[in-house]
Coordinates of C-alpha atoms in Angstrom, one line a residue:
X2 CA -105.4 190.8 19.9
X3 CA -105.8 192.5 23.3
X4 CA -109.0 192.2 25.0
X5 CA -111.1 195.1 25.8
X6 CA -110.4 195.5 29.7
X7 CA -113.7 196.1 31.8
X8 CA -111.5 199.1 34.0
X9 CA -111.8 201.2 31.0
X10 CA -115.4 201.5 31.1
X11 CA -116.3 201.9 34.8
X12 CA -114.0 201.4 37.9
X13 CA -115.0 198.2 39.1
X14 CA -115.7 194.5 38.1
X15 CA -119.6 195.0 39.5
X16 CA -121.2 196.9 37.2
X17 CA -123.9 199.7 38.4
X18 CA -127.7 199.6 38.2
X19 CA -127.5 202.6 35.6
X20 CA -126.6 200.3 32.5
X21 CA -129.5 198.3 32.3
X22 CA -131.6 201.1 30.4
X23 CA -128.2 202.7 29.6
X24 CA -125.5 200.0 28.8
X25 CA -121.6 200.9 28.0
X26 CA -122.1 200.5 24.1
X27 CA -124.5 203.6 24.3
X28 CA -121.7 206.0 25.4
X29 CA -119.8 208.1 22.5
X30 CA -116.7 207.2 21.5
X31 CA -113.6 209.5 21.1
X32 CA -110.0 209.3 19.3
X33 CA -107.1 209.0 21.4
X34 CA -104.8 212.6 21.8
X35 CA -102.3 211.9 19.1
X36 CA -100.9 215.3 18.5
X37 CA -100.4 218.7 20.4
X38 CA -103.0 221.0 20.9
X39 CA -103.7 224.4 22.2
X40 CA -106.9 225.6 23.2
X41 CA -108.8 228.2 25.9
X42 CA -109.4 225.7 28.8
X43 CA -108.7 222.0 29.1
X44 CA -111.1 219.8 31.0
X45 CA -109.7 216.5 32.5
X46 CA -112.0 213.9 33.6
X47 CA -115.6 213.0 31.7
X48 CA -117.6 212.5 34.4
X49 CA -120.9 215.2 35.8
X50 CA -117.8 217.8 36.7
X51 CA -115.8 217.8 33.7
X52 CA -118.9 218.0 31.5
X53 CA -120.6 220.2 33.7
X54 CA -117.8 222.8 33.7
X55 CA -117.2 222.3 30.0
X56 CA -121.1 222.8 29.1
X57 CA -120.8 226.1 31.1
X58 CA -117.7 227.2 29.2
X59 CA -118.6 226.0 25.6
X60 CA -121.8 227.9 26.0
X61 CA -120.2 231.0 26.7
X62 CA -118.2 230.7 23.6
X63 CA -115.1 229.2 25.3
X64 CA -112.8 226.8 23.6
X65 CA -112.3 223.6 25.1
X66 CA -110.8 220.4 25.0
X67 CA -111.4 217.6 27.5
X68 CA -109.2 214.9 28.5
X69 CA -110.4 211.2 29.9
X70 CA -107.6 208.4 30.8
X71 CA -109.9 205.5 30.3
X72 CA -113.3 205.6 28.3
X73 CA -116.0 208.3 28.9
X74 CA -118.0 208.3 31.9
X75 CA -115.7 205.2 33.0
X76 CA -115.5 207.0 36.7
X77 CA -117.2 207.2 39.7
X78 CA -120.4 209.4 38.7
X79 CA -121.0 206.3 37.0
X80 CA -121.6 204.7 40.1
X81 CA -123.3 206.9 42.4
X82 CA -126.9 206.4 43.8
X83 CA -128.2 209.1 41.7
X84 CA -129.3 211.5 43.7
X85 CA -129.5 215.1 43.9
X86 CA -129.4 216.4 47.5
X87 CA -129.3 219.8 48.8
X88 CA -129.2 218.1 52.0
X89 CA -126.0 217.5 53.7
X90 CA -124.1 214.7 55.2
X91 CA -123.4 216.7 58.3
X92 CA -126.7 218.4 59.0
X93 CA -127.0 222.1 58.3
X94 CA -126.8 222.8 61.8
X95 CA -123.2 221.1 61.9
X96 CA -122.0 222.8 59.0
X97 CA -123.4 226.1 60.6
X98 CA -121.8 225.7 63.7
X99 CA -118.9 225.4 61.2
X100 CA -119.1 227.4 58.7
X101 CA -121.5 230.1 59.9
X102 CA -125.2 230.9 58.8
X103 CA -124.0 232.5 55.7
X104 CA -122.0 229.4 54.6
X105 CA -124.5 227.7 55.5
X106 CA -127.0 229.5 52.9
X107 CA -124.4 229.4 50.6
X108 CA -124.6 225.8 50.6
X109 CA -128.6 225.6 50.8
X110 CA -128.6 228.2 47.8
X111 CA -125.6 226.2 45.5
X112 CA -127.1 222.7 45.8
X113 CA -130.5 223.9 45.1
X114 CA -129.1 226.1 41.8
X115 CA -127.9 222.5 40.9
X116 CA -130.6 220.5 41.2
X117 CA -132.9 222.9 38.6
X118 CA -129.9 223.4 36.7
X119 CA -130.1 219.7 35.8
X120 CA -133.4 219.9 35.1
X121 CA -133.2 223.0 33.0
X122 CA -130.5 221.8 30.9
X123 CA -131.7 217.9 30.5
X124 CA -135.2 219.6 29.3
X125 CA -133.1 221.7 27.0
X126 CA -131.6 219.2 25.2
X127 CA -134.0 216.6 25.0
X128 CA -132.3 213.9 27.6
X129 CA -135.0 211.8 28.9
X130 CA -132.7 211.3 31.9
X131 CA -135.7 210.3 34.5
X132 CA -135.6 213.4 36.4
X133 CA -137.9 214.3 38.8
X134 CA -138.4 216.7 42.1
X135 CA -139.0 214.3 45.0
X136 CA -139.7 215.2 48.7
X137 CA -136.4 213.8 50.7
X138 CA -137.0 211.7 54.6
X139 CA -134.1 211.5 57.1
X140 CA -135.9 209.0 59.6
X141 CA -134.2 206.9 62.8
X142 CA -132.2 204.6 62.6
X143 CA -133.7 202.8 65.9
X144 CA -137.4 201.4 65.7
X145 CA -140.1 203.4 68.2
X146 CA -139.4 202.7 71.7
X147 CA -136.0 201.6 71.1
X148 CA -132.7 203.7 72.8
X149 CA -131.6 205.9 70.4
X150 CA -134.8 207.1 68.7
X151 CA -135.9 209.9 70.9
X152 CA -132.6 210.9 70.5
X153 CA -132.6 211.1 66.4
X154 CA -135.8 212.8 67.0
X155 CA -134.9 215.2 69.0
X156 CA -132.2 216.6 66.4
X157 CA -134.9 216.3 63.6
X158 CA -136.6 219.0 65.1
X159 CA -133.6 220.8 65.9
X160 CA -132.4 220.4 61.7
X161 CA -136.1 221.3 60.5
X162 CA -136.1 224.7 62.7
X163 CA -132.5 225.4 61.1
X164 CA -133.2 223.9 57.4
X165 CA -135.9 226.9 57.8
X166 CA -134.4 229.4 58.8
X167 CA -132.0 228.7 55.8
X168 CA -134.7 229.4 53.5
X169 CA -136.0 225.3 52.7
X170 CA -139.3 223.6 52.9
X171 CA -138.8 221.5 56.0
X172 CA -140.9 220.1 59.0
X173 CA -140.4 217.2 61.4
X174 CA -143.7 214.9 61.0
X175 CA -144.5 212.8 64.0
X176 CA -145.4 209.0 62.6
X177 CA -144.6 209.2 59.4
X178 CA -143.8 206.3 57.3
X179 CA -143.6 206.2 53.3
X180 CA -145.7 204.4 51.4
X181 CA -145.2 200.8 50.6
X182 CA -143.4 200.8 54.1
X183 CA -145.0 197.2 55.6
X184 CA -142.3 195.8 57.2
X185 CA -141.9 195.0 61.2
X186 CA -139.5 197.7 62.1
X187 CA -141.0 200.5 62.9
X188 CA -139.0 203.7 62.1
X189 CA -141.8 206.1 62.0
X190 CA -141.4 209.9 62.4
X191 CA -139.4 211.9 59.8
X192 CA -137.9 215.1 59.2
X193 CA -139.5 215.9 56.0
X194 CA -138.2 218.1 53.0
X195 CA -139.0 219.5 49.8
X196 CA -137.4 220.1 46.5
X197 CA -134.8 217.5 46.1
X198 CA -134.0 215.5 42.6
X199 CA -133.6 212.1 41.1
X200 CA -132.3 211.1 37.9
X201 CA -130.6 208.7 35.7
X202 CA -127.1 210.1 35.8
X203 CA -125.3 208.4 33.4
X204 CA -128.4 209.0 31.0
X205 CA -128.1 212.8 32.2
X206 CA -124.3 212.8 31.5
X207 CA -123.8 210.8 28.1
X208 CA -126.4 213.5 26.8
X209 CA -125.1 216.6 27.7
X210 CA -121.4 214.6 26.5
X211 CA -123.1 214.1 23.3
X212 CA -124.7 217.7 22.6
X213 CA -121.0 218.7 23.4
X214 CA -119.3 216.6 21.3
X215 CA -121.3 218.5 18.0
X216 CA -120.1 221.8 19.2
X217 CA -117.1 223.8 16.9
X218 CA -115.4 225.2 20.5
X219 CA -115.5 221.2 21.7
X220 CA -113.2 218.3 22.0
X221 CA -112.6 215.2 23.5
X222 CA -109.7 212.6 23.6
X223 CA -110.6 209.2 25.5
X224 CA -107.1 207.1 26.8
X225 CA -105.5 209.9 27.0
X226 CA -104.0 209.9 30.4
X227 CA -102.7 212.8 32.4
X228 CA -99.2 212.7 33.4
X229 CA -98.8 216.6 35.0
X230 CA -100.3 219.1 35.0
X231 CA -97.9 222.8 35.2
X232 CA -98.7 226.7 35.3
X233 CA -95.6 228.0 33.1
X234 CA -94.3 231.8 32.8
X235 CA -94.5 234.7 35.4
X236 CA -96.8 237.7 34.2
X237 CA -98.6 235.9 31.5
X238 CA -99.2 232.2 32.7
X239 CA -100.5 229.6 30.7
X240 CA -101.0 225.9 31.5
X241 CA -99.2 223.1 30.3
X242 CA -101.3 219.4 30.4
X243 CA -98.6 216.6 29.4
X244 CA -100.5 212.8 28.6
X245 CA -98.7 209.8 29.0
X246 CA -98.8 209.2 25.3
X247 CA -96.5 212.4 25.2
X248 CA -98.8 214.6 23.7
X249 CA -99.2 218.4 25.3
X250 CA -102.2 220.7 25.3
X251 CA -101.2 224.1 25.8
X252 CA -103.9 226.6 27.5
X253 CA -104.6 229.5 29.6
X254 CA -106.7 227.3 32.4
X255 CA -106.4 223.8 33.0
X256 CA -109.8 221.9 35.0
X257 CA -108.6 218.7 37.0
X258 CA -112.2 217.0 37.3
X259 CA -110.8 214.1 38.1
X260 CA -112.6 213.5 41.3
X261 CA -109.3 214.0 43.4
X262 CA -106.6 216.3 42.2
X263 CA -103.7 215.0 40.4
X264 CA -101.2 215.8 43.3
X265 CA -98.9 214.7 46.0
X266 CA -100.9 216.6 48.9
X267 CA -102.5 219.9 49.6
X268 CA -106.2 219.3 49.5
X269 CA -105.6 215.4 50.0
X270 CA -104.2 216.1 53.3
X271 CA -107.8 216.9 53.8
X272 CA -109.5 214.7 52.8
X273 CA -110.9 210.9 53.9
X274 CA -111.6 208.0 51.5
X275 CA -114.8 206.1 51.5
X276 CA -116.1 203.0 49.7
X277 CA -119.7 203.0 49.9
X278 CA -121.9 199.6 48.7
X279 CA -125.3 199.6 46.6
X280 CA -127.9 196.8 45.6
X281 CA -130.8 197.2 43.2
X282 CA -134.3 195.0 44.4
X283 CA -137.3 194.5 42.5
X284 CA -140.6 196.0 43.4
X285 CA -143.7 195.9 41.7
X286 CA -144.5 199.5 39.9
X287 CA -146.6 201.8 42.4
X288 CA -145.5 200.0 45.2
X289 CA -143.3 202.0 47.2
X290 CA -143.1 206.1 47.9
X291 CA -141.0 207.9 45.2
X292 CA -138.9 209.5 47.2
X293 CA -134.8 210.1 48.8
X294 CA -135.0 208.3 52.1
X295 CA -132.2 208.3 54.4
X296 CA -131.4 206.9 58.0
X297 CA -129.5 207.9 60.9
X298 CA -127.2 205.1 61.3
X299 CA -123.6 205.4 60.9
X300 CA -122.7 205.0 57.9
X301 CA -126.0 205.7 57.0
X302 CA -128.4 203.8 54.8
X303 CA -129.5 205.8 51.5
X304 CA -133.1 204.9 49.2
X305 CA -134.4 205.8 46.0
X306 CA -136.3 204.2 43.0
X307 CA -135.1 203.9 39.2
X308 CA -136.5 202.1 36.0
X309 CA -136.3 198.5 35.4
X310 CA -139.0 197.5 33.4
X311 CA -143.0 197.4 32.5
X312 CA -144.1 196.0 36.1
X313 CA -141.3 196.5 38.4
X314 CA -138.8 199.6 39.2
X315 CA -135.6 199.2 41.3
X316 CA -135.0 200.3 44.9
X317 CA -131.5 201.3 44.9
X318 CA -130.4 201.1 48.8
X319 CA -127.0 202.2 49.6
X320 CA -124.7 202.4 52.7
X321 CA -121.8 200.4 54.9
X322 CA -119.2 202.5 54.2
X323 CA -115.9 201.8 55.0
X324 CA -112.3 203.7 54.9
X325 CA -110.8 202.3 51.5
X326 CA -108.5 199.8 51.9
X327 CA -108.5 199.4 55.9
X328 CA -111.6 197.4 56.2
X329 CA -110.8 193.8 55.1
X330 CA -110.9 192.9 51.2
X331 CA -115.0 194.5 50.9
X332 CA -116.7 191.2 51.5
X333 CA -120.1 190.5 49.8
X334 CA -121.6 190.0 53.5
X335 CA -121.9 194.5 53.0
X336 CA -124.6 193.4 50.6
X337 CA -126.1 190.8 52.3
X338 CA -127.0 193.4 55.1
X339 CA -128.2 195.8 52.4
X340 CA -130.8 192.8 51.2
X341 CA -131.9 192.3 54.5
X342 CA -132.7 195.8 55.4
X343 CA -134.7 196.1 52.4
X344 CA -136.7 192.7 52.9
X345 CA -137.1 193.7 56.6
X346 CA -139.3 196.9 55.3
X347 CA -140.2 196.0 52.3
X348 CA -142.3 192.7 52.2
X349 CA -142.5 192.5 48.0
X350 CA -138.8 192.8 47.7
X351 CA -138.1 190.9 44.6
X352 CA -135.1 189.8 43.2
X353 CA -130.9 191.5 43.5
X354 CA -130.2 192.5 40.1
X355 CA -127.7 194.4 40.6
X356 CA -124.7 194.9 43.4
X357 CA -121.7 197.6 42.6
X358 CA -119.4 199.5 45.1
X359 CA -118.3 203.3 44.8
X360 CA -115.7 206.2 46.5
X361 CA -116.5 208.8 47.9
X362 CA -114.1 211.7 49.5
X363 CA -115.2 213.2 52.7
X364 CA -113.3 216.6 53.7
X365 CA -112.5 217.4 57.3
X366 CA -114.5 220.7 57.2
X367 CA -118.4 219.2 55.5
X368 CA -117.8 221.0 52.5
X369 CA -116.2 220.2 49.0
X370 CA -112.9 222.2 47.3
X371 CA -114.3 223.5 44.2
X372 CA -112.2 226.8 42.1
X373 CA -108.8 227.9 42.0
X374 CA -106.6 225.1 43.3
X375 CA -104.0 226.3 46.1
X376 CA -100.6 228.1 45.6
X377 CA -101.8 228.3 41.6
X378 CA -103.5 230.7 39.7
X379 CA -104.9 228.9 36.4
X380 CA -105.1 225.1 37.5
X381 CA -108.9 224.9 39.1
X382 CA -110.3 221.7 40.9
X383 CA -113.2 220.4 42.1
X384 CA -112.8 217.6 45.0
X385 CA -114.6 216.7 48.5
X386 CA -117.8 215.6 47.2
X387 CA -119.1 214.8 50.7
X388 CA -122.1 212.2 49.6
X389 CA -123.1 215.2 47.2
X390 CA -120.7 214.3 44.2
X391 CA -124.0 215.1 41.6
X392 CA -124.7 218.2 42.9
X393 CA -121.2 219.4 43.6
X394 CA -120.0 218.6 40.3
X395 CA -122.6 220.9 38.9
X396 CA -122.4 223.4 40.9
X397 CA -118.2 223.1 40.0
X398 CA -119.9 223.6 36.2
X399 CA -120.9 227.2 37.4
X400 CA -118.7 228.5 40.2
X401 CA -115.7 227.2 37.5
X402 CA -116.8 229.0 34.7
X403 CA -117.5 232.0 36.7
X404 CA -113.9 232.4 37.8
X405 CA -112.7 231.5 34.4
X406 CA -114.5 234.1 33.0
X407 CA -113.6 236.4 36.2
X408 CA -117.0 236.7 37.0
X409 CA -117.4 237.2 41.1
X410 CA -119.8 234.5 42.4
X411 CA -120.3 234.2 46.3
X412 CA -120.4 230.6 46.6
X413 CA -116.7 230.8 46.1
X414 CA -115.9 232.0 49.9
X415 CA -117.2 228.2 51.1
X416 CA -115.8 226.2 48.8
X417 CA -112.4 228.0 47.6
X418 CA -109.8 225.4 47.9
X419 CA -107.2 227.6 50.3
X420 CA -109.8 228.2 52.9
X421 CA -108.4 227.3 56.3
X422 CA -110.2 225.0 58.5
X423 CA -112.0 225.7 61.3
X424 CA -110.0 225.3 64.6
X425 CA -112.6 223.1 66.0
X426 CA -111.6 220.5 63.3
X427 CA -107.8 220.5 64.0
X428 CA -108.1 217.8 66.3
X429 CA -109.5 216.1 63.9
X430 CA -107.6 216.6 61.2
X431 CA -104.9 215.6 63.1
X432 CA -106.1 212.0 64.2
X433 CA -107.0 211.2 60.7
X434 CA -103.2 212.2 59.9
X435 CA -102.0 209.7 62.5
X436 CA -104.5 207.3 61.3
X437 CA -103.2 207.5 57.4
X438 CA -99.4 207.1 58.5
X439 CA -100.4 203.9 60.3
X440 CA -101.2 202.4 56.8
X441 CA -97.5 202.2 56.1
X442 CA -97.4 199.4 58.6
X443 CA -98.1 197.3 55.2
X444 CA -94.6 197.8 54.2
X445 CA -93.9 194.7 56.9
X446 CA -96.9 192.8 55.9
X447 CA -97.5 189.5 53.6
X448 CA -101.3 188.9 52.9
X449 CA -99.9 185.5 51.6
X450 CA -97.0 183.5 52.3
X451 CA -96.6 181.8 48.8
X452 CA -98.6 182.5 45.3
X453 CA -100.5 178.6 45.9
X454 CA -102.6 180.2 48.4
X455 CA -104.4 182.5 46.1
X456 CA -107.6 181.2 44.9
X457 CA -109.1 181.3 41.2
X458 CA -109.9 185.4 40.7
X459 CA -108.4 186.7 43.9
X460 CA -105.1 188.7 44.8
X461 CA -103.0 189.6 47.4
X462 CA -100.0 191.2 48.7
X463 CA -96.4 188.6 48.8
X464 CA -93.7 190.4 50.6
X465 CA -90.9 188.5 51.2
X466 CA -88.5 190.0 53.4
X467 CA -85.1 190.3 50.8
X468 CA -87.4 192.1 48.5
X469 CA -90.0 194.6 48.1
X470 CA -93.6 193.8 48.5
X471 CA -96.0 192.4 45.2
X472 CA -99.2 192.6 44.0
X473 CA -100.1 189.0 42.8
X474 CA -103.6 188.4 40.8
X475 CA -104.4 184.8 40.1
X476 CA -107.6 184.7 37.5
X477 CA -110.0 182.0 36.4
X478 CA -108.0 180.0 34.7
X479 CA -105.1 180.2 36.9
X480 CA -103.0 182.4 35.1
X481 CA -100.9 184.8 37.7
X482 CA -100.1 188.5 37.3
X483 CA -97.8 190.3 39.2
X484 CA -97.4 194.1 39.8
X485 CA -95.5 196.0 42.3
X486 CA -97.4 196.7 45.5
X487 CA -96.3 200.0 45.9
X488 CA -98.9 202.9 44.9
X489 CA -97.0 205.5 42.7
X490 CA -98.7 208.4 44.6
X491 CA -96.8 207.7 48.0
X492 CA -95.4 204.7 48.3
X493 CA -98.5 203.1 50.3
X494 CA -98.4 199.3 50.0
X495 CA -101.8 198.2 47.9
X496 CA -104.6 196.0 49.3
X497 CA -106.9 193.8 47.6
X498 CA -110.6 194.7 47.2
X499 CA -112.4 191.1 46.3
X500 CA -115.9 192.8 45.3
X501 CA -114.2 195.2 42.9
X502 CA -111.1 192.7 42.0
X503 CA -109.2 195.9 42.6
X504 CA -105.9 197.0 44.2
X505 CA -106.7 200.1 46.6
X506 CA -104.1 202.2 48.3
X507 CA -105.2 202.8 52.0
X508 CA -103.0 205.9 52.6
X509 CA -104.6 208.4 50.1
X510 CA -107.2 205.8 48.2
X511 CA -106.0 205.3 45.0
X512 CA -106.9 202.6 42.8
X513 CA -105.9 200.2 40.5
X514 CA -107.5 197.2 38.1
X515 CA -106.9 193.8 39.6
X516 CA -105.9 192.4 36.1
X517 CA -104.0 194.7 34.1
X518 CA -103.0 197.6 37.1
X519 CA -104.8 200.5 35.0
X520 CA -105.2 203.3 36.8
X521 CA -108.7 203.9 38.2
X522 CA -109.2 206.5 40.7
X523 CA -106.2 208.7 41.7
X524 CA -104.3 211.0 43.0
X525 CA -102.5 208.3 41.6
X526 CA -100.9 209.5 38.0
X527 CA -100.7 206.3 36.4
X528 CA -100.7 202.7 36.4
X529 CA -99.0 199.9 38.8
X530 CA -96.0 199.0 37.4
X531 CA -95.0 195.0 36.3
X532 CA -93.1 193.9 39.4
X533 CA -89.4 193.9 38.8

């Protein structure tokens, strides 16, 4: 009998903070796509967009059937920090300079909607989800009197003035610390802001999953992967979603929430691939601000609080990101930093519970790809989370619907999908271009010279030079698997990931289970194939 693989459930061998009050076994089930189906709009992808958009939909009285290629919930909102920001990676005074003052508001005025929307709807349906409003800190990265900090303080004040003008609740406070802050390093002074959100997501998700799952317009069909995705017909186009099992839903609009498209290029082209590291710490209840706290460095450092038990809650510090697959195999030293920056602040630190990795997608212009995709007319996509996955994907459950339902909704001119970039960014754009064809120097690469070499649980590329390169996994027992190197997106030779026990592509970050080669995070289609 096979053995349930772990890649179904999340994508990664750590698992996240989020299933110790909410563990795998409390997700719903769903039957596997065994027969065609036609319906109004098919969702693919279970995670905060795909249910998102569908909630928005199925209340309207749309018909809808959603689509997962592993178990619900089994991607990466499952293994985000939880928060819910309508602050920006970039700074609104970047994205201005960008995008203009009116994108700009756009953006304020979209996030915001999304963080009450999750509260709104987790109230109406009864998910005890943890949510709360919570003031949000960006503070320096460099300790008082240090180079560097006059600096970060300088462009507080400069992103308070525009976070203002922009219509938010924000001051620069000289000598501000949060509370339970009695470490040596002294990062005081903060740029201070109101109204942003924390909450369980998974919690927040499996409810909203669950009310969905009782409604007559709603279905869902777990392992059922998505193969293509096609408009068909000229005047009256309808959509065309093929599963690997063979199975077809025909509809009129197709969703790919699938946290990147389902595609060759377009949009990817745009796009740059992060993973990004998390630890949960003990701390006694009470002791520490509740509160989003984020640093300057870069990659930045990211802070929150969740449950754990009676006496202690978890501070869930996030940061060292790297470019997937071009950084080494993600050592465990990422979270040894992470410890230590907590323990350096925060003298009642208690124990790691928990240590997890996640992607995130970073486009070249600071702002995600979320409607119509480009060059089609009833395929939508939501992509380019930016750090702001949570409140992306629900604002993707709106703008979506909207369009769907032909509805005109402004936040569409920032985040259409065929917007142009800004010329400023074409250099840019154009070095990360260069920097993504230089992964193909793999194809002429061995990680290891013979199969011996691999320890217990670890992989690694074996290229030998009369044939083409594979991906060899040697688990605990000593039991070897091999699969072709190759991603099936583009050809980009795989690297191993020892934290996640994962093959990830570099070129376009795809990803694949260490063990078995099940597809976990495209644009990649499908799985790694046995090796020849």
């Amino acid at each position: 009998m096979a053995t349930h693989s772990h890649f179904l459930d999340t994508s990664g061998e750590t698992d996240p903070v989020w299933i110790h009050t909410e563990p795998y076994s409390n997700r719903p089930h769903f039957d596997k796509l065994s027969e065609d189906a036609k319906t109004d709009v098919c969702v693919i992808g279970s995670g905060i967009a795909g249910v998102s958009v569908s909630y928005e939909l199925v209340s309207r009285g749309v018909k809808v059937i959603m689509l997962e290629a592993r178990e619900a919930i089994s991607g990466e909102s499952g293994r985000t920090s939880g928060h819910l920001s309508s602050s920006i990676d970039s700074g609104f005074g970047e994205l201005a300079a960008k995008r203009g003052d009116e994108g700009a508001r756009l953006a304020v005025e979209s996030h915001t909607y999304a963080i009450d929307r999750v509260g709104e709807i987790s109230k109406e349906l009864g998910i005890d989800c943890e949510y709360r409003l919570v003031p949000g800190y960006d503070i320096s990265q460099h300790q008082r009197g240090q180079d560097g900090h006059e600096d970060d303080v300088k462009e507080f004040k400069e992103e308070a003035k525009k976070m203002t003008e922009l219509g938010l609740k924000a001051e620069y406070k000289d000598g501000f610390a949060i509370k339970g802050w009695d470490g040596k390093a002294d990062q005081r002074d903060a740029l201070t802001y109101a109204h942003q959100a924390l909450f369980h997501p998974t919690k927040y998700i499996n409810g909203v999953l669950k009310y969905l799952s009782q409604q007559v317009n709603f279905k869902c069909y777990t392992r059922s992967r998505v193969m293509s995705v096609e408009e068909k017909g000229h005047f009256k186009k309808e959509v065309r979603v093929s599963t690997e099992g063979g199975q077809t839903i025909t509809c009129v609009n197709a969703v790919e929430a699938t946290c990147i498209p389902l595609q060759k290029l377009s949009v990817i082209t745009e796009l740059k691939f992060y993973r990004t590291y998390c630890i949960a710490v003990r701390i006694p209840k009470d002791t520490i601000e509740d509160c989003s706290l984020y640093d300057s460095a870069d990659p930045y450092h990211y802070l929150r609080l969740t449950a754990c038990d009676d006496k202690h809650d978890y501070i869930v510090l996030g940061g060292n990101d790297h470019k997937v697959g071009q950084e080494g195999t993600g050592t465990p030293d990422r979270f040894a930093e992470l410890e230590a920056w907590v323990r350096a602040r925060f003298t009642q630190a208690g124990s790691v519970d928990y240590k997890w990795s996640g992607q995130i997608l970073e486009p070249v212009d600071y702002t995600a790809f979320i409607g119509r995709n480009q060059g089609q007319s009833n395929i939508y996509i939501c992509t380019g989370d930016y750090g702001n996955g949570l409140t992306h994907g629900v604002i993707a459950g709106k703008l979506i619907a909207d369009e769907i339902m032909g509805f005109a909704n402004p936040w569409s001119k920032i985040y259409k999908p065929n917007r142009i970039p800004p010329l400023s960014r074409i250099p840019d754009q154009l070095m990360h271009d260069a920097q993504v064809n230089m992964q193909y120097k793999r194809l002429l690469q061995s990680d290891i010279s013979d199969i011996e070499d691999l320890a217990p649980g670890q992989g690694g590329v074996l290229h030998p030079l009369t044939s083409m390169p594979v991906a060899v996994y040697k688990d605990e027992e000593g039991k070897v698997s091999k699969f072709s190197a190759l991603c099936p997106h583009l050809k980009g030779v795989v690297c191993w990931n020892g934290v996640e026990k994962s093959w990830d592509c570099p070129v376009h970050g795809s990803r694949f289970g260490g063990k078995d080669g099940v597809g976990i995070m495209g644009p990649a289609k499908g799985n790694l194939p046995p090796a020849a």
